[in-house]
CSV table of C-alpha atoms in Angstrom, one decimal:
chain,number,residue,atom,x,y,z
I,1,MET,CA,62.1,154.7,156.9
I,2,ARG,CA,59.6,151.8,157.4
I,3,PRO,CA,59.8,148.9,155.0
I,4,GLN,CA,56.7,148.3,152.9
I,5,LEU,CA,54.9,145.0,153.0
I,6,LEU,CA,54.5,143.8,149.4
I,7,LYS,CA,52.1,141.1,148.2
I,8,VAL,CA,53.9,138.8,145.7
I,9,SER,CA,51.5,137.7,143.0
I,10,LYS,CA,51.7,134.3,141.2
I,11,GLU,CA,49.8,132.7,138.4
I,12,ILE,CA,46.9,130.4,139.3
I,13,ARG,CA,48.6,127.4,137.6
I,14,HIS,CA,51.8,127.9,139.6
I,15,SER,CA,52.6,127.3,143.3
I,16,PHE,CA,55.4,129.8,143.3
I,17,SER,CA,56.6,132.6,140.9
I,18,VAL,CA,59.6,133.0,138.7
I,19,ARG,CA,60.1,136.0,136.6
I,20,GLN,CA,62.7,137.9,134.5
I,21,ASP,CA,63.0,141.7,135.0
I,22,LEU,CA,64.7,143.8,132.3
I,23,VAL,CA,64.2,147.1,134.1
I,24,PRO,CA,65.9,148.2,137.3
I,25,TYR,CA,62.9,149.7,139.1
I,26,ILE,CA,60.7,146.7,139.9
I,27,ASN,CA,60.1,146.9,143.7
I,28,ASN,CA,63.0,149.4,143.8
I,29,ARG,CA,62.3,150.4,147.4
I,30,TRP,CA,62.8,149.2,151.0
I,31,HIS,CA,60.3,146.4,151.4
I,32,TYR,CA,59.6,142.9,152.7
I,33,HIS,CA,57.3,140.0,152.0
I,34,GLN,CA,56.4,136.7,153.5
I,35,GLU,CA,57.7,134.8,150.5
I,36,VAL,CA,61.4,133.7,150.4
I,37,GLU,CA,63.2,135.4,147.6
I,38,LEU,CA,66.0,133.9,145.4
I,39,ILE,CA,67.5,136.5,143.1
I,40,HIS,CA,70.2,136.4,140.4
I,41,PHE,CA,71.6,139.6,138.9
I,42,ARG,CA,72.7,138.5,135.5
I,43,LYS,CA,73.2,142.1,134.6
I,44,GLY,CA,73.0,144.8,137.2
I,45,GLU,CA,75.1,146.9,139.6
I,46,GLY,CA,74.3,149.1,142.6
I,47,THR,CA,73.9,149.1,146.3
I,48,GLN,CA,72.3,146.2,148.1
I,49,PHE,CA,70.5,146.6,151.4
I,50,VAL,CA,69.5,143.4,153.3
I,51,GLY,CA,68.4,144.0,156.8
I,52,ASP,CA,71.2,146.1,158.3
I,53,SER,CA,73.8,145.0,155.7
I,54,ILE,CA,74.9,147.4,153.0
I,55,ARG,CA,77.2,146.3,150.2
I,56,HIS,CA,77.7,146.7,146.5
I,57,PHE,CA,76.0,144.2,144.2
I,58,LYS,CA,77.2,143.4,140.7
I,59,ASN,CA,76.8,141.2,137.7
I,60,GLY,CA,76.5,137.5,138.6
I,61,ASP,CA,75.5,138.0,142.3
I,62,VAL,CA,73.0,135.5,143.8
I,63,VAL,CA,71.2,136.3,147.1
I,64,LEU,CA,68.7,134.3,149.2
I,65,VAL,CA,66.4,136.5,151.3
I,66,GLY,CA,64.3,134.8,154.0
I,67,SER,CA,60.7,135.4,154.9
I,68,GLY,CA,60.0,138.9,156.4
I,69,LEU,CA,63.5,140.3,156.0
I,70,PRO,CA,63.5,143.8,154.6
I,71,HIS,CA,65.6,144.4,151.5
I,72,TYR,CA,66.2,146.8,148.7
I,73,TRP,CA,68.4,146.9,145.6
I,74,ARG,CA,69.2,150.4,144.4
I,75,PHE,CA,70.7,150.3,140.9
I,76,ASN,CA,73.4,152.8,139.9
I,77,ASP,CA,72.3,156.1,138.3
I,78,SER,CA,73.6,154.8,134.9
I,79,TYR,CA,70.5,152.5,134.8
I,80,PHE,CA,68.2,155.5,134.8
I,81,ASN,CA,70.0,157.5,132.1
I,82,GLU,CA,67.2,158.6,129.7
I,83,ASN,CA,69.5,158.6,126.7
I,84,GLU,CA,71.6,155.5,127.1
I,85,PRO,CA,70.5,153.5,130.2
I,86,ALA,CA,72.6,150.5,131.2
I,87,SER,CA,70.8,147.2,130.6
I,88,ALA,CA,69.5,145.1,133.5
I,89,ASP,CA,68.6,141.5,133.6
I,90,ILE,CA,67.4,140.0,136.8
I,91,ARG,CA,65.9,136.6,137.5
I,92,VAL,CA,63.9,136.3,140.7
I,93,CYS,CA,61.9,133.5,142.4
I,94,HIS,CA,59.4,133.9,145.2
I,95,PHE,CA,58.0,131.0,147.2
I,96,ASN,CA,56.3,130.3,150.5
I,97,GLU,CA,58.3,128.1,152.9
I,98,ASN,CA,55.4,125.6,153.0
I,99,PHE,CA,54.4,125.6,149.4
I,100,TRP,CA,55.4,121.9,149.2
I,101,GLY,CA,52.9,121.2,152.0
I,102,GLU,CA,53.1,121.4,155.8
I,103,GLN,CA,55.1,118.1,156.2
I,104,PHE,CA,57.7,118.4,153.4
I,105,LEU,CA,60.3,120.3,155.4
I,106,GLN,CA,59.7,118.0,158.4
I,107,LEU,CA,61.0,115.0,156.4
I,108,PRO,CA,64.5,113.9,157.6
I,109,GLU,CA,65.8,114.0,154.1
I,110,ASN,CA,65.0,117.7,153.9
I,111,ILE,CA,66.7,118.9,157.0
I,112,LYS,CA,69.3,120.8,155.0
I,113,ILE,CA,66.7,122.7,153.1
I,114,LYS,CA,64.8,123.5,156.3
I,115,ASN,CA,68.0,124.8,157.9
I,116,ILE,CA,69.0,126.9,155.0
I,117,LEU,CA,65.6,128.6,154.9
I,118,GLU,CA,66.1,129.4,158.6
I,119,ARG,CA,69.6,130.9,157.9
I,120,ALA,CA,68.2,132.9,155.0
I,121,LYS,CA,66.2,135.0,157.5
I,122,ARG,CA,69.4,137.0,157.9
I,123,GLY,CA,70.0,137.0,154.2
I,124,LEU,CA,72.6,134.8,152.4
I,125,GLN,CA,75.1,135.8,149.7
I,126,ILE,CA,75.8,132.8,147.5
I,127,THR,CA,79.4,132.5,146.5
I,128,GLY,CA,81.9,130.5,144.4
I,129,LYS,CA,80.8,127.7,142.0
I,130,THR,CA,77.4,127.4,143.8
I,131,ARG,CA,76.5,130.9,142.6
I,132,VAL,CA,76.9,129.8,139.0
I,133,VAL,CA,75.0,126.5,139.6
I,134,VAL,CA,72.0,128.3,141.2
I,135,ALA,CA,72.0,131.0,138.5
I,136,GLU,CA,71.7,128.2,135.9
I,137,PHE,CA,68.8,126.6,137.8
I,138,LEU,CA,67.0,130.0,137.7
I,139,ASP,CA,67.6,130.3,134.0
I,140,VAL,CA,66.0,127.0,133.3
I,141,LEU,CA,63.1,127.6,135.8
I,142,LEU,CA,62.0,130.6,133.7
I,143,HIS,CA,61.0,128.3,130.8
I,144,THR,CA,59.9,125.2,132.8
I,145,GLU,CA,56.4,123.9,133.5
I,146,GLY,CA,54.9,121.1,135.5
I,147,PRO,CA,56.6,119.1,138.3
I,148,HIS,CA,60.0,119.9,136.9
I,149,ARG,CA,59.7,123.4,138.4
I,150,ILE,CA,59.5,122.0,141.9
I,151,LEU,CA,62.4,119.7,141.3
I,152,LEU,CA,64.6,122.5,140.0
I,153,LEU,CA,63.8,124.8,142.9
I,154,THR,CA,64.5,121.9,145.3
I,155,GLN,CA,67.8,121.3,143.6
I,156,ALA,CA,68.8,125.0,143.7
I,157,LEU,CA,68.1,125.1,147.5
I,158,THR,CA,70.0,121.9,148.1
I,159,ALA,CA,73.0,123.4,146.2
I,160,ILE,CA,72.8,126.5,148.4
I,161,ALA,CA,72.5,124.3,151.6
I,162,GLU,CA,75.7,122.5,150.6
I,163,CYS,CA,77.7,125.6,149.7
I,164,PRO,CA,80.8,125.6,151.9
I,165,ASN,CA,81.2,129.4,152.2
I,166,LEU,CA,77.9,131.2,152.4
I,167,GLN,CA,78.0,134.8,153.6
I,168,SER,CA,75.4,135.9,156.1
I,169,LEU,CA,74.3,139.5,155.5
I,170,SER,CA,72.1,141.0,158.2
I,171,SER,CA,73.2,140.9,161.9
I,172,ILE,CA,71.3,139.0,164.6
I,173,GLY,CA,70.3,142.2,166.2
I,174,PHE,CA,68.4,143.6,163.2
I,175,LYS,CA,65.8,140.8,163.2
I,176,HIS,CA,64.9,139.5,166.7
I,177,GLU,CA,64.1,136.0,165.7
I,178,MET,CA,65.7,132.9,167.1
I,179,PRO,CA,66.9,130.1,164.8
I,180,GLU,CA,64.7,127.0,165.4
I,181,ASN,CA,67.7,124.6,165.0
I,182,GLU,CA,69.5,126.1,168.1
I,183,ASN,CA,69.3,124.1,171.3
I,184,ASP,CA,67.2,125.3,174.2
I,185,ARG,CA,70.0,126.8,176.2
I,186,ILE,CA,71.3,128.9,173.3
I,187,ASN,CA,67.8,129.9,172.6
I,188,ALA,CA,67.4,131.1,176.2
I,189,ILE,CA,70.6,133.1,176.1
I,190,TYR,CA,69.7,134.7,172.8
I,191,ASP,CA,66.1,135.5,173.9
I,192,PHE,CA,67.2,137.0,177.2
I,193,SER,CA,70.0,139.1,175.5
I,194,LEU,CA,67.7,140.4,172.7
I,195,LYS,CA,65.1,141.5,175.3
I,196,ASN,CA,67.7,143.1,177.6
I,197,PHE,CA,70.6,144.4,175.5
I,198,LYS,CA,69.6,148.0,176.0
I,199,ARG,CA,70.9,147.8,179.6
I,200,PRO,CA,74.0,146.3,181.1
I,201,ILE,CA,73.9,142.5,181.4
I,202,GLN,CA,76.0,141.1,184.2
I,203,LEU,CA,77.9,137.8,183.7
I,204,ASP,CA,76.2,136.2,186.8
I,205,GLU,CA,72.8,137.2,185.4
I,206,ILE,CA,73.3,135.6,181.9
I,207,ALA,CA,75.0,132.6,183.4
I,208,SER,CA,71.9,132.1,185.6
I,209,VAL,CA,69.7,132.2,182.5
I,210,ALA,CA,71.9,129.4,180.9
I,211,ASN,CA,71.8,127.5,184.3
I,212,ILE,CA,75.6,127.2,184.4
I,213,SER,CA,78.4,128.9,186.4
I,214,PRO,CA,79.9,132.2,185.1
I,215,ASN,CA,83.2,130.5,184.2
I,216,SER,CA,81.5,127.7,182.4
I,217,PHE,CA,79.2,130.1,180.6
I,218,CYS,CA,82.1,131.9,179.0
I,219,ARG,CA,83.6,128.7,177.7
I,220,TYR,CA,80.3,127.3,176.6
I,221,PHE,CA,79.1,130.4,174.7
I,222,LYS,CA,82.4,130.8,172.8
I,223,SER,CA,82.4,127.1,171.9
I,224,LYS,CA,78.9,127.4,170.4
I,225,THR,CA,79.2,130.8,168.7
I,226,SER,CA,83.0,131.3,168.1
I,227,LYS,CA,82.8,134.6,169.9
I,228,THR,CA,82.6,135.9,173.4
I,229,PHE,CA,79.3,137.0,174.9
I,230,SER,CA,80.6,140.6,175.0
I,231,GLN,CA,81.3,140.5,171.3
I,232,PHE,CA,77.9,139.0,170.6
I,233,LEU,CA,76.2,141.7,172.7
I,234,ILE,CA,78.1,144.5,170.9
I,235,GLU,CA,77.0,143.1,167.5
I,236,VAL,CA,73.4,143.0,168.7
I,237,ARG,CA,73.6,146.6,169.8
I,238,VAL,CA,75.2,147.7,166.6
I,239,GLY,CA,72.6,145.8,164.6
I,240,TYR,CA,69.8,147.6,166.5
I,241,ALA,CA,71.6,150.9,166.0
I,242,CYS,CA,71.6,150.2,162.2
I,243,LYS,CA,67.9,149.7,162.3
I,244,LEU,CA,67.4,153.0,164.2
I,245,LEU,CA,69.6,154.8,161.7
I,246,ILE,CA,67.6,153.5,158.8
I,247,GLU,CA,64.3,154.5,160.5
I,248,ASN,CA,65.8,158.0,161.1
I,249,LYS,CA,63.6,158.9,164.0
I,250,MET,CA,66.2,160.2,166.5
I,251,SER,CA,69.6,161.8,166.6
I,252,ILE,CA,72.7,159.6,166.5
I,253,LYS,CA,73.5,160.5,170.2
I,254,GLN,CA,70.0,159.5,171.2
I,255,LEU,CA,70.2,156.1,169.4
I,256,CYS,CA,73.6,155.5,170.8
I,257,PHE,CA,72.1,155.1,174.3
I,258,GLU,CA,68.9,153.6,173.0
I,259,SER,CA,71.0,150.8,171.5
I,260,GLY,CA,72.6,149.9,174.9
I,261,PHE,CA,75.9,151.8,174.7
I,262,ASN,CA,76.9,153.8,177.8
I,263,ASN,CA,79.0,156.4,175.9
I,264,PHE,CA,79.3,157.8,172.4
I,265,THR,CA,83.0,157.1,172.1
I,266,SER,CA,82.6,153.3,172.5
I,267,PHE,CA,79.5,153.4,170.3
I,268,HIS,CA,81.3,155.1,167.4
I,269,LYS,CA,84.3,152.8,167.8
I,270,TYR,CA,82.4,149.5,167.7
I,271,PHE,CA,80.0,150.7,165.0
I,272,LYS,CA,82.8,151.5,162.6
I,273,LEU,CA,84.6,148.3,163.6
I,274,ILE,CA,81.7,146.1,162.7
I,275,THR,CA,80.1,148.0,159.7
I,276,GLY,CA,83.3,149.7,158.3
I,277,LYS,CA,81.4,153.0,158.4
I,278,SER,CA,80.7,155.8,160.9
I,279,PRO,CA,77.1,156.0,162.1
I,280,LEU,CA,76.6,159.2,160.1
I,281,SER,CA,78.1,157.8,157.0
I,282,TYR,CA,76.0,154.7,157.3
I,283,GLN,CA,72.8,156.7,157.6
I,284,LYS,CA,73.7,159.2,154.8
I,285,GLU,CA,74.6,156.3,152.4
I,286,PHE,CA,71.2,154.7,153.0
I,287,ILE,CA,69.2,157.9,152.7
I,288,GLN,CA,71.1,159.0,149.5
I,289,LYS,CA,70.2,155.7,147.8
I,290,GLN,CA,66.4,156.2,148.2
């Protein structure tokens, strides 16, 4: 399944949109848009798809979805009961990354906001007290006009940027886009890996890309990413396999090799280890929620 590109409309007098949805079927499909999305489920439960991440969403959840990242919230069947449908209440804000102007995010005071918008390109689950704070900002935004709207959104993003335990949702492998705040060497490693993960990558080869010795590379990469290069490569391959499963264009055995695994046993093992599901269960769960 290919995600749909949606155009997010906003009123002429506003530079970004904030709305309240009381029905569960607004944009209830696999889609993406250039605007960043900040969403609060005051009332609502179902299955959340952000990139290759699948998890249950519930009352009170707050999620930040970056520009261009496909997503989809499928409400439980009880919300579509004709006789007694469950009630939904969602607050959602859409804004372009540069709606403040081209230079706003370049200001040194705004480095945290710039970085959090970059991290949001994998999707971020807001947790703890920050979730409550951001939900309150969205509530107030619904009924605010003038420059206070911009201040409230800035405060909400600052609170998210300072949240100590944000949860990234989609894997790196699902969206092949490098974080701008990584240094050149990490960028080179990521770029080479994401272009070549479908084939075996030798340690000497990737160390040469980083311009360091093989032994130094292993220590360097783990110090920067908190994981071995092998673990990273497996996550990239599993992330790509998730993308292929969602698109449903080839058999599971075919996409196993297309994703860079050299045998089906290791593919199945690592896929379940990372996602908690077998490839078939992952695909069926996604298809059944359409």
